[in-house]
PDB file of C-alpha atoms in Angstrom:
ATOM      1  CA  GLN A1298      51.343 161.614  91.468  1.00  0.00           C
ATOM      2  CA  VAL A1299      48.602 159.168  90.753  1.00  0.00           C
ATOM      3  CA  GLN A1300      49.850 155.605  90.881  1.00  0.00           C
ATOM      4  CA  LEU A1301      48.095 152.667  89.381  1.00  0.00           C
ATOM      5  CA  VAL A1302      50.577 149.848  88.968  1.00  0.00           C
ATOM      6  CA  GLU A1303      49.763 146.904  86.765  1.00  0.00           C
ATOM      7  CA  SER A1304      51.331 143.476  86.832  1.00  0.00           C
ATOM      8  CA  GLY A1305      50.637 139.979  85.582  1.00  0.00           C
ATOM      9  CA  GLY A1306      50.987 140.417  81.856  1.00  0.00           C
ATOM     10  CA  GLY A1307      52.899 137.957  79.759  1.00  0.00           C
ATOM     11  CA  SER A1308      52.786 135.555  76.837  1.00  0.00           C
ATOM     12  CA  VAL A1309      50.323 132.699  76.668  1.00  0.00           C
ATOM     13  CA  GLN A1310      48.924 130.354  74.070  1.00  0.00           C
ATOM     14  CA  ALA A1311      45.377 130.652  72.829  1.00  0.00           C
ATOM     15  CA  GLY A1312      42.969 129.090  75.291  1.00  0.00           C
ATOM     16  CA  GLY A1313      45.171 129.937  78.230  1.00  0.00           C
ATOM     17  CA  SER A1314      44.588 132.201  81.196  1.00  0.00           C
ATOM     18  CA  LEU A1315      46.215 135.202  82.835  1.00  0.00           C
ATOM     19  CA  THR A1316      45.368 137.318  85.837  1.00  0.00           C
ATOM     20  CA  LEU A1317      46.221 140.997  85.743  1.00  0.00           C
ATOM     21  CA  SER A1318      46.572 142.938  88.970  1.00  0.00           C
ATOM     22  CA  CYS A1319      46.445 146.647  89.652  1.00  0.00           C
ATOM     23  CA  THR A1320      47.651 148.027  92.940  1.00  0.00           C
ATOM     24  CA  TYR A1321      46.990 151.565  94.125  1.00  0.00           C
ATOM     25  CA  SER A1322      47.517 153.905  97.008  1.00  0.00           C
ATOM     26  CA  LYS A1323      44.599 153.967  99.439  1.00  0.00           C
ATOM     27  CA  TYR A1324      45.405 157.638 100.061  1.00  0.00           C
ATOM     28  CA  THR A1325      45.037 158.416  96.372  1.00  0.00           C
ATOM     29  CA  TYR A1326      41.947 156.227  96.139  1.00  0.00           C
ATOM     30  CA  VAL A1327      40.201 158.295  98.814  1.00  0.00           C
ATOM     31  CA  LEU A1328      41.647 161.643  97.751  1.00  0.00           C
ATOM     32  CA  ARG A1329      40.472 161.265  94.177  1.00  0.00           C
ATOM     33  CA  GLY A1330      37.198 159.631  95.088  1.00  0.00           C
ATOM     34  CA  TRP A1331      37.466 156.775  92.692  1.00  0.00           C
ATOM     35  CA  ASN A1332      33.981 155.397  92.250  1.00  0.00           C
ATOM     36  CA  CYS A1333      34.987 153.232  89.310  1.00  0.00           C
ATOM     37  CA  MET A1334      38.010 151.180  88.408  1.00  0.00           C
ATOM     38  CA  GLY A1335      38.563 149.248  85.256  1.00  0.00           C
ATOM     39  CA  TRP A1336      40.770 147.905  82.529  1.00  0.00           C
ATOM     40  CA  PHE A1337      41.382 149.244  79.063  1.00  0.00           C
ATOM     41  CA  ARG A1338      43.546 147.814  76.304  1.00  0.00           C
ATOM     42  CA  GLN A1339      45.232 149.062  73.194  1.00  0.00           C
ATOM     43  CA  ALA A1340      46.618 146.946  70.389  1.00  0.00           C
ATOM     44  CA  PRO A1341      49.159 148.335  67.901  1.00  0.00           C
ATOM     45  CA  GLY A1342      47.463 150.512  65.317  1.00  0.00           C
ATOM     46  CA  LYS A1343      44.139 150.440  67.146  1.00  0.00           C
ATOM     47  CA  GLU A1344      42.325 152.774  69.457  1.00  0.00           C
ATOM     48  CA  ARG A1345      42.180 152.159  73.166  1.00  0.00           C
ATOM     49  CA  GLU A1346      39.069 150.229  74.182  1.00  0.00           C
ATOM     50  CA  GLY A1347      37.382 149.578  77.477  1.00  0.00           C
ATOM     51  CA  VAL A1348      37.461 145.959  78.605  1.00  0.00           C
ATOM     52  CA  ALA A1349      35.907 145.794  82.074  1.00  0.00           C
ATOM     53  CA  ALA A1350      34.798 148.130  84.847  1.00  0.00           C
ATOM     54  CA  ILE A1351      33.597 147.835  88.406  1.00  0.00           C
ATOM     55  CA  TYR A1352      32.034 150.189  90.945  1.00  0.00           C
ATOM     56  CA  THR A1353      34.365 150.462  93.897  1.00  0.00           C
ATOM     57  CA  THR A1354      33.550 150.147  97.568  1.00  0.00           C
ATOM     58  CA  TYR A1355      33.841 153.942  97.732  1.00  0.00           C
ATOM     59  CA  THR A1356      30.347 154.161  96.265  1.00  0.00           C
ATOM     60  CA  PRO A1357      27.105 152.404  97.268  1.00  0.00           C
ATOM     61  CA  ARG A1358      26.488 151.551  93.623  1.00  0.00           C
ATOM     62  CA  VAL A1359      27.184 147.977  92.607  1.00  0.00           C
ATOM     63  CA  GLY A1360      27.930 146.574  89.204  1.00  0.00           C
ATOM     64  CA  THR A1361      30.423 145.294  86.711  1.00  0.00           C
ATOM     65  CA  TYR A1362      30.577 145.985  83.007  1.00  0.00           C
ATOM     66  CA  TYR A1363      32.293 144.143  80.199  1.00  0.00           C
ATOM     67  CA  ALA A1364      32.990 144.690  76.546  1.00  0.00           C
ATOM     68  CA  ASP A1365      31.021 142.272  74.385  1.00  0.00           C
ATOM     69  CA  SER A1366      34.266 140.785  73.105  1.00  0.00           C
ATOM     70  CA  VAL A1367      35.259 139.542  76.576  1.00  0.00           C
ATOM     71  CA  LYS A1368      31.932 138.700  78.214  1.00  0.00           C
ATOM     72  CA  GLY A1369      31.965 135.236  79.695  1.00  0.00           C
ATOM     73  CA  ARG A1370      35.764 135.037  79.507  1.00  0.00           C
ATOM     74  CA  PHE A1371      37.028 137.902  81.672  1.00  0.00           C
ATOM     75  CA  ALA A1372      36.108 138.780  85.250  1.00  0.00           C
ATOM     76  CA  ILE A1373      36.970 141.965  87.152  1.00  0.00           C
ATOM     77  CA  SER A1374      37.115 142.132  90.927  1.00  0.00           C
ATOM     78  CA  GLU A1375      38.154 144.548  93.655  1.00  0.00           C
ATOM     79  CA  ASP A1376      39.949 143.693  96.875  1.00  0.00           C
ATOM     80  CA  ASN A1377      39.708 146.985  98.728  1.00  0.00           C
ATOM     81  CA  ALA A1378      41.383 145.633 101.846  1.00  0.00           C
ATOM     82  CA  ASN A1379      44.516 144.969  99.818  1.00  0.00           C
ATOM     83  CA  ASN A1380      44.218 147.970  97.453  1.00  0.00           C
ATOM     84  CA  LEU A1381      43.918 145.705  94.472  1.00  0.00           C
ATOM     85  CA  VAL A1382      41.826 145.374  91.327  1.00  0.00           C
ATOM     86  CA  SER A1383      42.205 142.202  89.299  1.00  0.00           C
ATOM     87  CA  LEU A1384      41.224 141.033  85.851  1.00  0.00           C
ATOM     88  CA  GLN A1385      40.947 137.282  85.432  1.00  0.00           C
ATOM     89  CA  MET A1386      41.261 136.421  81.748  1.00  0.00           C
ATOM     90  CA  ASN A1387      40.291 132.960  80.549  1.00  0.00           C
ATOM     91  CA  SER A1388      40.011 131.362  77.122  1.00  0.00           C
ATOM     92  CA  LEU A1389      42.378 133.939  75.724  1.00  0.00           C
ATOM     93  CA  LYS A1390      42.413 134.573  71.985  1.00  0.00           C
ATOM     94  CA  PRO A1391      45.095 136.072  69.756  1.00  0.00           C
ATOM     95  CA  GLU A1392      42.862 139.119  69.317  1.00  0.00           C
ATOM     96  CA  ASP A1393      43.199 139.776  73.049  1.00  0.00           C
ATOM     97  CA  THR A1394      46.838 140.712  72.440  1.00  0.00           C
ATOM     98  CA  ALA A1395      47.332 144.298  73.597  1.00  0.00           C
ATOM     99  CA  MET A1396      48.758 146.569  76.250  1.00  0.00           C
ATOM    100  CA  TYR A1397      46.379 146.479  79.182  1.00  0.00           C
ATOM    101  CA  PHE A1398      45.914 149.556  81.349  1.00  0.00           C
ATOM    102  CA  CYS A1399      44.375 149.858  84.767  1.00  0.00           C
ATOM    103  CA  ALA A1400      42.142 152.927  85.051  1.00  0.00           C
ATOM    104  CA  ALA A1401      40.159 154.812  87.652  1.00  0.00           C
ATOM    105  CA  ASP A1402      37.595 157.614  87.636  1.00  0.00           C
ATOM    106  CA  ARG A1403      35.416 159.540  90.045  1.00  0.00           C
ATOM    107  CA  ALA A1404      32.261 159.442  87.956  1.00  0.00           C
ATOM    108  CA  ASN A1405      32.629 157.546  84.700  1.00  0.00           C
ATOM    109  CA  CYS A1406      32.036 153.816  84.879  1.00  0.00           C
ATOM    110  CA  LEU A1407      31.319 153.449  81.186  1.00  0.00           C
ATOM    111  CA  LEU A1408      33.722 151.625  78.926  1.00  0.00           C
ATOM    112  CA  GLU A1409      33.596 154.478  76.432  1.00  0.00           C
ATOM    113  CA  GLY A1410      35.317 157.790  76.716  1.00  0.00           C
ATOM    114  CA  SER A1411      38.341 158.814  78.709  1.00  0.00           C
ATOM    115  CA  TRP A1412      38.867 158.161  82.393  1.00  0.00           C
ATOM    116  CA  SER A1413      40.796 160.438  84.701  1.00  0.00           C
ATOM    117  CA  ASP A1414      43.661 158.154  85.725  1.00  0.00           C
ATOM    118  CA  TYR A1415      45.609 155.389  84.002  1.00  0.00           C
ATOM    119  CA  GLY A1416      48.547 153.175  84.844  1.00  0.00           C
ATOM    120  CA  GLN A1417      51.553 152.534  82.644  1.00  0.00           C
ATOM    121  CA  GLY A1418      50.243 149.258  81.282  1.00  0.00           C
ATOM    122  CA  THR A1419      51.222 145.621  81.101  1.00  0.00           C
ATOM    123  CA  GLN A1420      51.622 143.678  77.868  1.00  0.00           C
ATOM    124  CA  VAL A1421      49.526 140.618  77.108  1.00  0.00           C
ATOM    125  CA  THR A1422      50.463 138.507  74.102  1.00  0.00           C
ATOM    126  CA  VAL A1423      48.372 135.537  73.010  1.00  0.00           C
ATOM    127  CA  SER A1424      49.792 133.243  70.360  1.00  0.00           C
ATOM    128  CA  SER A1425      47.783 130.908  68.168  1.00  0.00           C
TER     129      SER A1425
END
């Protein structure tokens, strides 16, 4: 069973910050050959959208990608030694309110489309 476990969600006022964390099994990470890890979000009544992605240390490729709506405010990072991917979210806006999902994929590092593995999600609520 693939396990991506998110934490760090919560309620915050507009302008505030949160850091989401995603922990995973190193065994699964290697077994499934995750070249990319990222974060998606889904607000009620809306489609899931990609937020940020990063090439993992499993691949020689390097790069991070962000949705236009979060560029300059969010930052994704990987701590492979601790089996952890984080999403630092600053200057949060009410429109950032959503369920945030950690995701991983062998090949797809684009913020569009469907990735192979997702976590259960953590709720982020930003009040005005």
